[in-house]
Amino acid sequence: MRLSYLLSSVFALSTLGLAPAANAFCGFYVAKAETDLFNSSSKVALVRDGDRTVITMANDYQGDPTEFAMVIPVPTVITKEQVHVSDPALLEHLDAYTAPRLVEYFDDNPCDERKYRVFSSAPMMDGAVLEKESSSEALGVTIEEKFSVGEYDILVLSASQSDGLQIWLDNNGYKVPEKAKSTLGSYIKQDMKFFVAKVNLEAKAKAGGEMLRPIAVAYESPKFMLPIRLGTVNAKGDQDLFVYALTRKGKVETTNYRTIKIPSDKELPIFIKDDFGRFYKDMYATAAEREGGHGVFMEYAWDMNWCDPCAADPLSRDELQELGVFWINDSSDADVLQRGRPMPQAQDVYVTRLHVRYDAESFPEDLKFKTTGDRQNFQGRYILRHAFEGEMQCEAAKEYKIGVNKRKDEEVKTLANLTGWQREDIFDKIKESGMGQKFDVSKPVKDTKWWNKIWPGDE
């Protein structure tokens, strides 16, 4: 059998219009006037070593920038030097590199006496600012820092009471959902600060582009966590959050929710080649439901020195440094020839991709993490195994076809179990697609000798 090529990735879902219709962010959006503000998905790169953390947050907000503002709890006061506006392409690259992948294999001719396996390298897949400061003291709100970075005006607030903070935000043009009050209070009790950002229109015009760029924040704190509860305040329905944790030691897992590996290395019917987006979406929903909605799913965990098969090139040293991987040294910058093509090497960086679908009920606590010493690789990987479709004229062919038919039955059973799809519907889909149908084993197989091939027209 030979590995042919990578077909797709979950990253491609958005381009197919199949991205989950969910809203998410680790903070919450606050709207001026009555405008609804919410984001439809979020990606967070979380760089962690010791007590040092660099978090880069991206969203796909595409509304009026004058209506954009967000509040994110942070463990310490943040100064201007700790904030950076990053390139959206970095998270897109990280997302593509870590995305679950679909691979194809092709059976060899069972009648070919030269039994061999060809291992080919997988081709790369080309998935406010605030006024009214005089009232702050009376409300128990302190403006710890106030600065601008890129297209954002940023405030870092501390507060002594949730009522005061909520009133202060309202007085300064933010519409804070009433139900956010208790959540704000819990963060205040933990002595956390509030990172408030809104768009500076003049700076945004100079920066150009339609999308808001990701914000990166660096800080030191023993807390290794990601606040998600405020993200449920003005979200509509379930939310999807992708966390890309970059560490020096190994995998990252959650400590207050179960971390589960997404089902992987499953053989599927061939028609999934054209329906991978729907398959993965339904498989994820089924897996999450079986975990009672509380699961944190690991979709990828890998040493970033390499990948096999690769869904995208590994990130370069410059890209990792831009994401905040502060421990990499200059010697890791070398591009080396690997499998006949230059591939950037990222030494001493291990990435874990976690996918969380949550709402306020299923995830009542923020995500808390730990870094493990486990560096065993894992990837969400799905397999299409093509049967040999050429001429088979030998005794071994019948046994091969019977085996392939059994394999196809197992593939249908696996697909039904993973997605909840009905087997009858799957069989209909196989017939409709014309791909991966069973062999007719009722016909006798003629054993053809080599001399029969010299004069095939003779009776």
Short mmCIF file of C-alpha atoms in Angstrom, two decimals:
data_model
loop_
_atom_site.label_atom_id
_atom_site.label_comp_id
_atom_site.label_asym_id
_atom_site.label_seq_id
_atom_site.Cartn_x
_atom_site.Cartn_y
_atom_site.Cartn_z
CA MET A 1 0.00 0.00 0.00
CA ARG A 2 1.22 3.47 -0.60
CA LEU A 3 0.47 6.71 1.11
CA SER A 4 -0.74 9.12 -1.51
CA TYR A 5 -1.36 12.60 -0.20
CA LEU A 6 -3.03 14.70 2.39
CA LEU A 7 -6.50 15.68 1.47
CA SER A 8 -7.86 18.11 3.88
CA SER A 9 -7.84 19.50 7.35
CA VAL A 10 -10.25 20.91 9.82
CA PHE A 11 -8.68 24.24 9.08
CA ALA A 12 -10.34 24.03 5.71
CA LEU A 13 -13.77 23.93 7.28
CA SER A 14 -14.07 27.66 7.38
CA THR A 15 -13.31 27.95 3.72
CA LEU A 16 -15.96 25.39 3.02
CA GLY A 17 -18.50 27.29 5.05
CA LEU A 18 -18.72 24.42 7.49
CA ALA A 19 -17.18 26.03 10.52
CA PRO A 20 -19.30 25.49 13.63
CA ALA A 21 -21.76 28.31 14.05
CA ALA A 22 -20.46 29.11 17.47
CA ASN A 23 -19.33 32.21 19.31
CA ALA A 24 -16.35 32.32 21.58
CA PHE A 25 -13.68 34.29 23.32
CA CYS A 26 -11.80 34.08 26.56
CA GLY A 27 -13.05 37.50 27.58
CA PHE A 28 -16.31 39.13 26.63
CA TYR A 29 -17.33 41.79 24.21
CA VAL A 30 -19.11 44.82 25.41
CA ALA A 31 -21.23 46.89 23.07
CA LYS A 32 -21.78 50.57 23.02
CA ALA A 33 -25.48 51.49 22.79
CA GLU A 34 -27.61 48.45 21.93
CA THR A 35 -25.38 46.88 19.34
CA ASP A 36 -24.82 43.15 19.74
CA LEU A 37 -21.16 42.30 19.70
CA PHE A 38 -20.00 38.78 19.63
CA ASN A 39 -17.30 36.83 17.92
CA SER A 40 -17.93 33.65 15.96
CA SER A 41 -14.82 31.69 16.87
CA SER A 42 -11.56 32.20 18.67
CA LYS A 43 -8.01 30.91 18.58
CA VAL A 44 -5.53 31.35 21.40
CA ALA A 45 -1.81 30.62 21.30
CA LEU A 46 -0.58 29.98 24.83
CA VAL A 47 3.20 29.99 25.31
CA ARG A 48 4.23 28.77 28.74
CA ASP A 49 7.49 27.97 30.55
CA GLY A 50 7.87 28.28 34.31
CA ASP A 51 5.70 31.16 35.47
CA ARG A 52 6.09 33.01 32.18
CA THR A 53 3.15 33.15 29.80
CA VAL A 54 2.61 34.80 26.44
CA ILE A 55 -0.96 34.65 25.21
CA THR A 56 -1.99 35.65 21.68
CA MET A 57 -5.71 36.01 21.08
CA ALA A 58 -7.38 36.14 17.69
CA ASN A 59 -10.99 36.42 16.68
CA ASP A 60 -12.86 36.86 13.46
CA TYR A 61 -14.86 39.94 14.41
CA GLN A 62 -15.88 41.66 11.18
CA GLY A 63 -18.32 44.31 12.36
CA ASP A 64 -17.99 48.04 12.66
CA PRO A 65 -14.70 48.70 14.48
CA THR A 66 -16.33 51.59 16.34
CA GLU A 67 -18.47 49.00 18.08
CA PHE A 68 -15.62 46.72 19.10
CA ALA A 69 -14.43 46.54 22.67
CA MET A 70 -13.51 43.66 24.91
CA VAL A 71 -12.74 42.90 28.53
CA ILE A 72 -10.37 40.07 29.47
CA PRO A 73 -9.36 39.06 33.02
CA VAL A 74 -5.59 38.91 33.49
CA PRO A 75 -3.64 37.78 36.57
CA THR A 76 -1.39 40.84 36.88
CA VAL A 77 -1.20 44.49 35.92
CA ILE A 78 -0.07 44.72 32.30
CA THR A 79 2.13 47.54 30.98
CA LYS A 80 2.55 48.73 27.41
CA GLU A 81 5.86 46.84 27.01
CA GLN A 82 3.99 43.60 27.69
CA VAL A 83 1.48 44.05 24.86
CA HIS A 84 2.05 43.43 21.18
CA VAL A 85 -0.16 43.43 18.11
CA SER A 86 0.65 40.36 16.07
CA ASP A 87 0.23 39.04 12.54
CA PRO A 88 -3.02 37.07 11.93
CA ALA A 89 -1.11 34.76 9.58
CA LEU A 90 0.82 33.30 12.53
CA LEU A 91 -2.23 31.77 14.15
CA GLU A 92 -3.52 30.67 10.77
CA HIS A 93 -0.24 28.86 10.16
CA LEU A 94 -0.29 27.30 13.63
CA ASP A 95 -3.87 26.22 13.04
CA ALA A 96 -3.02 24.62 9.71
CA TYR A 97 0.05 22.84 11.10
CA THR A 98 -1.91 21.25 13.96
CA ALA A 99 -5.16 20.48 12.12
CA PRO A 100 -6.57 16.93 12.04
CA ARG A 101 -5.83 15.33 8.71
CA LEU A 102 -7.13 12.82 6.19
CA VAL A 103 -4.75 10.49 4.41
CA GLU A 104 -5.11 8.03 1.53
CA TYR A 105 -3.52 4.66 0.97
CA PHE A 106 -3.77 2.45 -2.11
CA ASP A 107 -3.63 -1.32 -2.03
CA ASP A 108 -1.13 -3.09 -4.24
CA ASN A 109 -2.25 -5.68 -6.79
CA PRO A 110 -2.67 -8.90 -4.78
CA CYS A 111 -1.59 -10.81 -7.88
CA ASP A 112 1.70 -8.97 -8.14
CA GLU A 113 4.40 -11.34 -6.97
CA ARG A 114 6.78 -8.46 -6.30
CA LYS A 115 5.47 -7.64 -2.86
CA TYR A 116 6.75 -4.32 -1.73
CA ARG A 117 5.65 -1.24 0.07
CA VAL A 118 6.36 2.25 -1.11
CA PHE A 119 6.70 4.89 1.51
CA SER A 120 6.56 8.27 -0.06
CA SER A 121 6.98 11.50 1.73
CA ALA A 122 3.66 13.21 2.11
CA PRO A 123 3.46 16.33 -0.02
CA MET A 124 2.89 19.45 1.99
CA MET A 125 -0.62 20.68 1.95
CA ASP A 126 -0.71 23.57 0.28
CA GLY A 127 -6.09 23.67 8.51
CA ALA A 128 -12.69 53.07 25.29
CA VAL A 129 -10.46 54.53 26.08
CA LEU A 130 -12.06 55.76 29.21
CA GLU A 131 -12.96 59.08 30.47
CA LYS A 132 -14.70 60.06 33.69
CA GLU A 133 -11.69 58.96 35.65
CA SER A 134 -12.77 61.16 38.53
CA SER A 135 -15.59 58.75 39.30
CA SER A 136 -13.33 55.71 39.31
CA GLU A 137 -12.22 55.99 42.92
CA ALA A 138 -15.77 56.22 44.21
CA LEU A 139 -16.66 53.06 42.29
CA GLY A 140 -13.62 51.17 43.56
CA VAL A 141 -12.06 51.06 40.10
CA THR A 142 -8.41 51.94 39.52
CA ILE A 143 -6.90 52.58 36.10
CA GLU A 144 -3.59 50.78 36.54
CA GLU A 145 -2.31 51.38 33.03
CA LYS A 146 -3.49 53.30 29.98
CA PHE A 147 -1.76 53.11 26.60
CA SER A 148 -2.17 52.41 22.91
CA VAL A 149 -0.63 49.58 20.90
CA GLY A 150 -1.21 49.23 17.18
CA GLU A 151 -4.87 49.88 16.45
CA TYR A 152 -5.96 49.32 20.04
CA ASP A 153 -6.48 51.70 22.96
CA ILE A 154 -5.95 49.69 26.12
CA LEU A 155 -6.77 50.12 29.78
CA VAL A 156 -5.77 47.81 32.60
CA LEU A 157 -8.21 48.08 35.48
CA SER A 158 -8.37 46.76 38.99
CA ALA A 159 -11.59 46.80 40.95
CA SER A 160 -12.74 46.16 44.49
CA GLN A 161 -16.37 45.34 43.70
CA SER A 162 -18.24 44.02 40.71
CA ASP A 163 -21.06 46.56 41.04
CA GLY A 164 -18.61 49.43 40.83
CA LEU A 165 -16.77 47.91 37.86
CA GLN A 166 -19.99 47.30 36.00
CA ILE A 167 -21.22 50.84 36.64
CA TRP A 168 -17.86 52.25 35.63
CA LEU A 169 -17.92 50.33 32.34
CA ASP A 170 -21.48 51.43 31.68
CA ASN A 171 -20.62 55.05 32.46
CA ASN A 172 -17.78 54.91 30.00
CA GLY A 173 -19.80 53.72 27.07
CA TYR A 174 -19.70 49.96 27.47
CA LYS A 175 -22.83 47.92 27.66
CA VAL A 176 -22.08 45.11 30.07
CA PRO A 177 -24.57 42.26 30.26
CA GLU A 178 -26.28 42.15 33.65
CA LYS A 179 -25.44 38.48 34.10
CA ALA A 180 -21.73 39.30 33.85
CA LYS A 181 -21.84 40.84 37.29
CA SER A 182 -21.35 37.67 39.33
CA THR A 183 -18.56 36.47 37.04
CA LEU A 184 -16.75 39.78 37.34
CA GLY A 185 -17.05 39.46 41.10
CA SER A 186 -15.36 36.06 41.13
CA TYR A 187 -12.37 37.42 39.21
CA ILE A 188 -12.11 40.38 41.61
CA LYS A 189 -11.97 37.93 44.54
CA GLN A 190 -9.01 36.24 42.82
CA ASP A 191 -7.28 39.65 42.64
CA MET A 192 -7.30 39.53 38.86
CA LYS A 193 -7.12 42.64 36.71
CA PHE A 194 -9.15 43.54 33.64
CA PHE A 195 -7.58 44.14 30.25
CA VAL A 196 -9.92 46.43 28.30
CA ALA A 197 -9.31 47.10 24.63
CA LYS A 198 -11.11 49.06 21.96
CA VAL A 199 -10.19 50.10 18.45
CA ASN A 200 -8.44 53.41 17.78
CA LEU A 201 -9.98 54.30 14.43
CA GLU A 202 -7.14 56.56 13.31
CA ALA A 203 -4.54 53.90 14.04
CA LYS A 204 -6.76 51.27 12.42
CA ALA A 205 -6.94 53.34 9.23
CA LYS A 206 -3.15 53.60 9.14
CA ALA A 207 -2.74 49.86 9.74
CA GLY A 208 -5.14 49.07 6.89
CA GLY A 209 -6.91 45.76 6.34
CA GLU A 210 -10.40 44.74 7.28
CA MET A 211 -9.66 42.31 10.09
CA LEU A 212 -8.55 43.24 13.58
CA ARG A 213 -5.10 41.88 14.34
CA PRO A 214 -4.45 39.51 17.26
CA ILE A 215 -3.34 40.97 20.59
CA ALA A 216 -0.44 39.32 22.43
CA VAL A 217 0.19 39.81 26.14
CA ALA A 218 3.22 38.63 28.16
CA TYR A 219 3.14 38.27 31.95
CA GLU A 220 4.48 36.27 34.88
CA SER A 221 2.13 34.42 37.16
CA PRO A 222 1.96 30.98 38.78
CA LYS A 223 -1.57 30.77 37.39
CA PHE A 224 -1.62 28.72 34.21
CA MET A 225 -5.19 29.26 33.11
CA LEU A 226 -7.44 30.72 30.47
CA PRO A 227 -10.54 32.71 31.47
CA ILE A 228 -13.51 31.53 29.44
CA ARG A 229 -16.51 32.26 31.63
CA LEU A 230 -16.92 35.87 30.50
CA GLY A 231 -16.94 34.57 26.95
CA THR A 232 -20.31 32.97 27.58
CA VAL A 233 -21.99 36.15 28.75
CA ASN A 234 -23.05 37.56 25.40
CA ALA A 235 -22.41 34.51 23.23
CA LYS A 236 -25.17 32.84 21.28
CA GLY A 237 -25.20 29.12 21.94
CA ASP A 238 -22.25 26.77 22.26
CA GLN A 239 -18.80 28.16 21.66
CA ASP A 240 -15.72 26.64 20.09
CA LEU A 241 -12.29 27.55 21.35
CA PHE A 242 -8.97 26.31 19.96
CA VAL A 243 -5.96 26.50 22.25
CA TYR A 244 -2.46 26.01 20.83
CA ALA A 245 -0.18 25.50 23.82
CA LEU A 246 3.55 25.85 23.14
CA THR A 247 5.85 24.54 25.84
CA ARG A 248 9.39 23.33 26.31
CA LYS A 249 8.62 20.10 28.17
CA GLY A 250 5.66 18.34 26.56
CA LYS A 251 1.90 18.02 26.39
CA VAL A 252 -0.47 20.43 28.08
CA GLU A 253 -3.62 19.10 29.70
CA THR A 254 -6.43 20.67 31.67
CA THR A 255 -6.49 19.98 35.41
CA ASN A 256 -10.12 20.77 36.17
CA TYR A 257 -11.69 19.08 33.15
CA ARG A 258 -10.88 15.76 31.56
CA THR A 259 -8.54 15.96 28.57
CA ILE A 260 -9.48 13.35 25.98
CA LYS A 261 -7.76 12.41 22.76
CA ILE A 262 -10.05 12.86 19.78
CA PRO A 263 -10.78 9.51 18.06
CA SER A 264 -7.97 8.90 15.58
CA ASP A 265 -6.44 6.46 13.10
CA LYS A 266 -9.86 5.33 11.92
CA GLU A 267 -10.41 3.83 8.49
CA LEU A 268 -13.38 5.38 6.69
CA PRO A 269 -15.34 4.86 3.45
CA ILE A 270 -13.79 6.52 0.43
CA PHE A 271 -16.64 9.02 -0.14
CA ILE A 272 -15.48 10.88 2.99
CA LYS A 273 -12.80 12.29 0.70
CA ASP A 274 -15.43 14.76 -0.55
CA ASP A 275 -17.24 15.13 2.78
CA PHE A 276 -14.47 15.47 5.35
CA GLY A 277 -15.76 18.74 6.78
CA ARG A 278 -19.20 17.34 7.60
CA PHE A 279 -17.66 14.14 8.93
CA TYR A 280 -15.32 15.91 11.34
CA LYS A 281 -17.99 18.31 12.53
CA ASP A 282 -20.41 15.48 13.30
CA MET A 283 -17.71 13.27 14.79
CA TYR A 284 -16.64 16.05 17.15
CA ALA A 285 -20.24 16.74 18.17
CA THR A 286 -20.80 13.04 18.88
CA ALA A 287 -17.60 12.76 20.92
CA ALA A 288 -18.45 15.90 22.93
CA GLU A 289 -21.97 14.64 23.62
CA ARG A 290 -20.60 11.32 24.90
CA GLU A 291 -18.46 13.29 27.36
CA GLY A 292 -21.55 15.07 28.64
CA GLY A 293 -20.39 18.33 27.10
CA HIS A 294 -17.48 18.63 29.52
CA GLY A 295 -14.63 17.27 27.46
CA VAL A 296 -11.49 19.07 26.40
CA PHE A 297 -10.32 17.31 23.26
CA MET A 298 -6.70 16.96 22.23
CA GLU A 299 -6.49 17.12 18.43
CA TYR A 300 -2.71 17.32 18.05
CA ALA A 301 0.38 17.00 20.22
CA TRP A 302 3.78 16.97 18.56
CA ASP A 303 7.39 17.97 18.80
CA MET A 304 7.67 20.90 16.39
CA ASN A 305 10.94 19.64 14.96
CA TRP A 306 8.97 17.63 12.48
CA CYS A 307 5.60 16.23 11.42
CA ASP A 308 4.43 13.12 9.58
CA PRO A 309 2.33 13.55 7.62
CA CYS A 310 2.48 17.32 7.58
CA ALA A 311 -0.69 19.34 7.13
CA ALA A 312 1.49 22.46 6.77
CA ASP A 313 5.13 23.36 7.17
CA PRO A 314 6.38 23.59 10.76
CA LEU A 315 6.61 27.16 12.01
CA SER A 316 9.94 28.91 11.58
CA ARG A 317 11.99 30.27 14.46
CA ASP A 318 10.94 33.82 13.56
CA GLU A 319 7.28 32.86 13.63
CA LEU A 320 7.63 31.13 16.98
CA GLN A 321 9.49 34.08 18.44
CA GLU A 322 6.73 36.39 17.24
CA LEU A 323 4.26 34.15 19.06
CA GLY A 324 6.33 34.61 22.23
CA VAL A 325 8.45 31.45 22.39
CA PHE A 326 11.15 33.24 24.37
CA TRP A 327 13.48 30.30 25.05
CA ILE A 328 14.45 29.39 21.52
CA ASN A 329 17.99 30.36 20.65
CA ASP A 330 19.61 31.45 17.44
CA SER A 331 21.01 28.03 16.72
CA SER A 332 17.52 26.72 16.10
CA ASP A 333 17.03 29.06 13.17
CA ALA A 334 18.63 26.85 10.62
CA ASP A 335 16.55 25.62 7.76
CA VAL A 336 17.63 22.14 6.88
CA LEU A 337 16.94 19.90 3.97
CA GLN A 338 14.39 17.33 4.98
CA ARG A 339 12.81 14.89 2.62
CA GLY A 340 14.22 16.78 -0.32
CA ARG A 341 12.83 20.19 0.61
CA PRO A 342 13.82 22.89 3.08
CA MET A 343 11.84 22.72 6.29
CA PRO A 344 12.19 25.18 9.15
CA GLN A 345 13.31 23.57 12.38
CA ALA A 346 11.91 24.59 15.75
CA GLN A 347 13.95 22.97 18.44
CA ASP A 348 12.71 22.50 21.95
CA VAL A 349 9.12 23.48 21.24
CA TYR A 350 6.22 21.12 21.78
CA VAL A 351 2.73 22.05 20.63
CA THR A 352 -0.60 20.79 21.97
CA ARG A 353 -3.83 21.64 20.19
CA LEU A 354 -6.92 21.54 22.41
CA HIS A 355 -10.48 22.01 21.18
CA VAL A 356 -13.23 22.98 23.60
CA ARG A 357 -16.93 23.36 22.85
CA TYR A 358 -18.59 24.93 25.82
CA ASP A 359 -21.33 27.02 27.29
CA ALA A 360 -21.87 28.49 30.73
CA GLU A 361 -23.59 25.34 31.99
CA SER A 362 -21.14 22.72 30.74
CA PHE A 363 -17.99 24.68 31.66
CA PRO A 364 -18.73 26.66 34.84
CA GLU A 365 -15.00 27.11 35.58
CA ASP A 366 -12.15 28.67 33.63
CA LEU A 367 -9.67 26.33 31.98
CA LYS A 368 -6.73 25.45 34.23
CA PHE A 369 -3.70 23.76 32.72
CA LYS A 370 -0.61 21.82 33.58
CA THR A 371 2.45 20.99 31.53
CA THR A 372 3.31 17.32 31.52
CA GLY A 373 6.61 15.68 30.67
CA ASP A 374 4.86 13.52 28.10
CA ARG A 375 6.31 14.10 24.64
CA GLN A 376 4.60 11.17 22.90
CA ASN A 377 3.19 12.38 19.62
CA PHE A 378 -0.50 12.32 18.78
CA GLN A 379 -2.58 13.56 15.87
CA GLY A 380 -6.17 13.39 14.77
CA ARG A 381 -5.71 11.28 11.63
CA TYR A 382 -8.27 9.56 9.41
CA ILE A 383 -7.55 7.01 6.73
CA LEU A 384 -9.00 6.19 3.32
CA ARG A 385 -7.77 2.84 2.05
CA HIS A 386 -8.40 2.30 -1.66
CA ALA A 387 -8.80 -1.24 -2.90
CA PHE A 388 -6.87 -2.33 -5.95
CA GLU A 389 -9.20 -1.80 -8.92
CA GLY A 390 -7.10 -3.18 -11.75
CA GLU A 391 -7.19 -6.59 -13.36
CA MET A 392 -6.73 -9.44 -10.89
CA GLN A 393 -6.35 -12.89 -12.42
CA CYS A 394 -5.03 -15.19 -9.74
CA GLU A 395 -6.23 -17.42 -6.94
CA ALA A 396 -5.19 -14.86 -4.34
CA ALA A 397 -7.60 -12.32 -5.83
CA LYS A 398 -10.73 -13.97 -4.45
CA GLU A 399 -9.36 -14.03 -0.93
CA TYR A 400 -8.25 -10.42 -1.35
CA LYS A 401 -11.72 -9.29 -2.50
CA ILE A 402 -13.46 -11.07 0.35
CA GLY A 403 -11.06 -9.36 2.75
CA VAL A 404 -11.68 -5.95 1.18
CA ASN A 405 -15.46 -6.42 1.47
CA LYS A 406 -15.11 -7.22 5.17
CA ARG A 407 -12.92 -4.14 5.55
CA LYS A 408 -15.55 -1.95 3.89
CA ASP A 409 -18.22 -3.25 6.25
CA GLU A 410 -15.99 -2.32 9.18
CA GLU A 411 -15.45 1.15 7.73
CA VAL A 412 -19.21 1.72 7.59
CA LYS A 413 -19.60 0.48 11.15
CA THR A 414 -16.79 2.77 12.31
CA LEU A 415 -18.23 5.80 10.53
CA ALA A 416 -21.69 5.20 12.00
CA ASN A 417 -20.25 4.86 15.48
CA LEU A 418 -18.11 7.99 15.22
CA THR A 419 -20.77 10.28 13.78
CA GLY A 420 -24.13 8.80 14.71
CA TRP A 421 -25.01 8.53 11.00
CA GLN A 422 -27.36 5.73 10.01
CA ARG A 423 -25.70 2.78 8.28
CA GLU A 424 -28.38 2.72 5.59
CA ASP A 425 -27.60 6.33 4.76
CA ILE A 426 -23.90 5.56 4.59
CA PHE A 427 -24.45 2.67 2.20
CA ASP A 428 -26.65 4.96 0.06
CA LYS A 429 -23.90 7.57 0.04
CA ILE A 430 -21.32 5.00 -1.05
CA LYS A 431 -23.59 3.90 -3.91
CA GLU A 432 -24.35 7.49 -4.89
CA SER A 433 -20.68 8.48 -4.91
CA GLY A 434 -19.62 5.43 -6.91
CA MET A 435 -16.49 5.24 -4.75
CA GLY A 436 -15.35 2.36 -2.60
CA GLN A 437 -18.07 -0.13 -3.46
CA LYS A 438 -17.75 -3.81 -2.62
CA PHE A 439 -16.43 -6.43 -5.02
CA ASP A 440 -18.77 -8.96 -6.60
CA VAL A 441 -17.25 -12.20 -5.33
CA SER A 442 -19.90 -14.46 -6.89
CA LYS A 443 -18.00 -14.70 -10.19
CA PRO A 444 -15.23 -17.31 -10.44
CA VAL A 445 -11.74 -15.97 -10.85
CA LYS A 446 -9.70 -17.33 -13.75
CA ASP A 447 -6.12 -18.07 -12.92
CA THR A 448 -4.15 -16.38 -15.68
CA LYS A 449 -0.65 -17.55 -16.45
CA TRP A 450 2.06 -15.35 -17.79
CA TRP A 451 1.80 -16.76 -21.28
CA ASN A 452 -1.89 -15.89 -21.45
CA LYS A 453 -0.85 -12.24 -21.40
CA ILE A 454 1.32 -12.62 -24.53
CA TRP A 455 -1.65 -13.33 -26.81
CA PRO A 456 -4.70 -12.07 -24.94
CA GLY A 457 -6.95 -12.31 -28.02
CA ASP A 458 -6.60 -16.10 -28.33
CA GLU A 459 -9.38 -18.34 -26.99
#
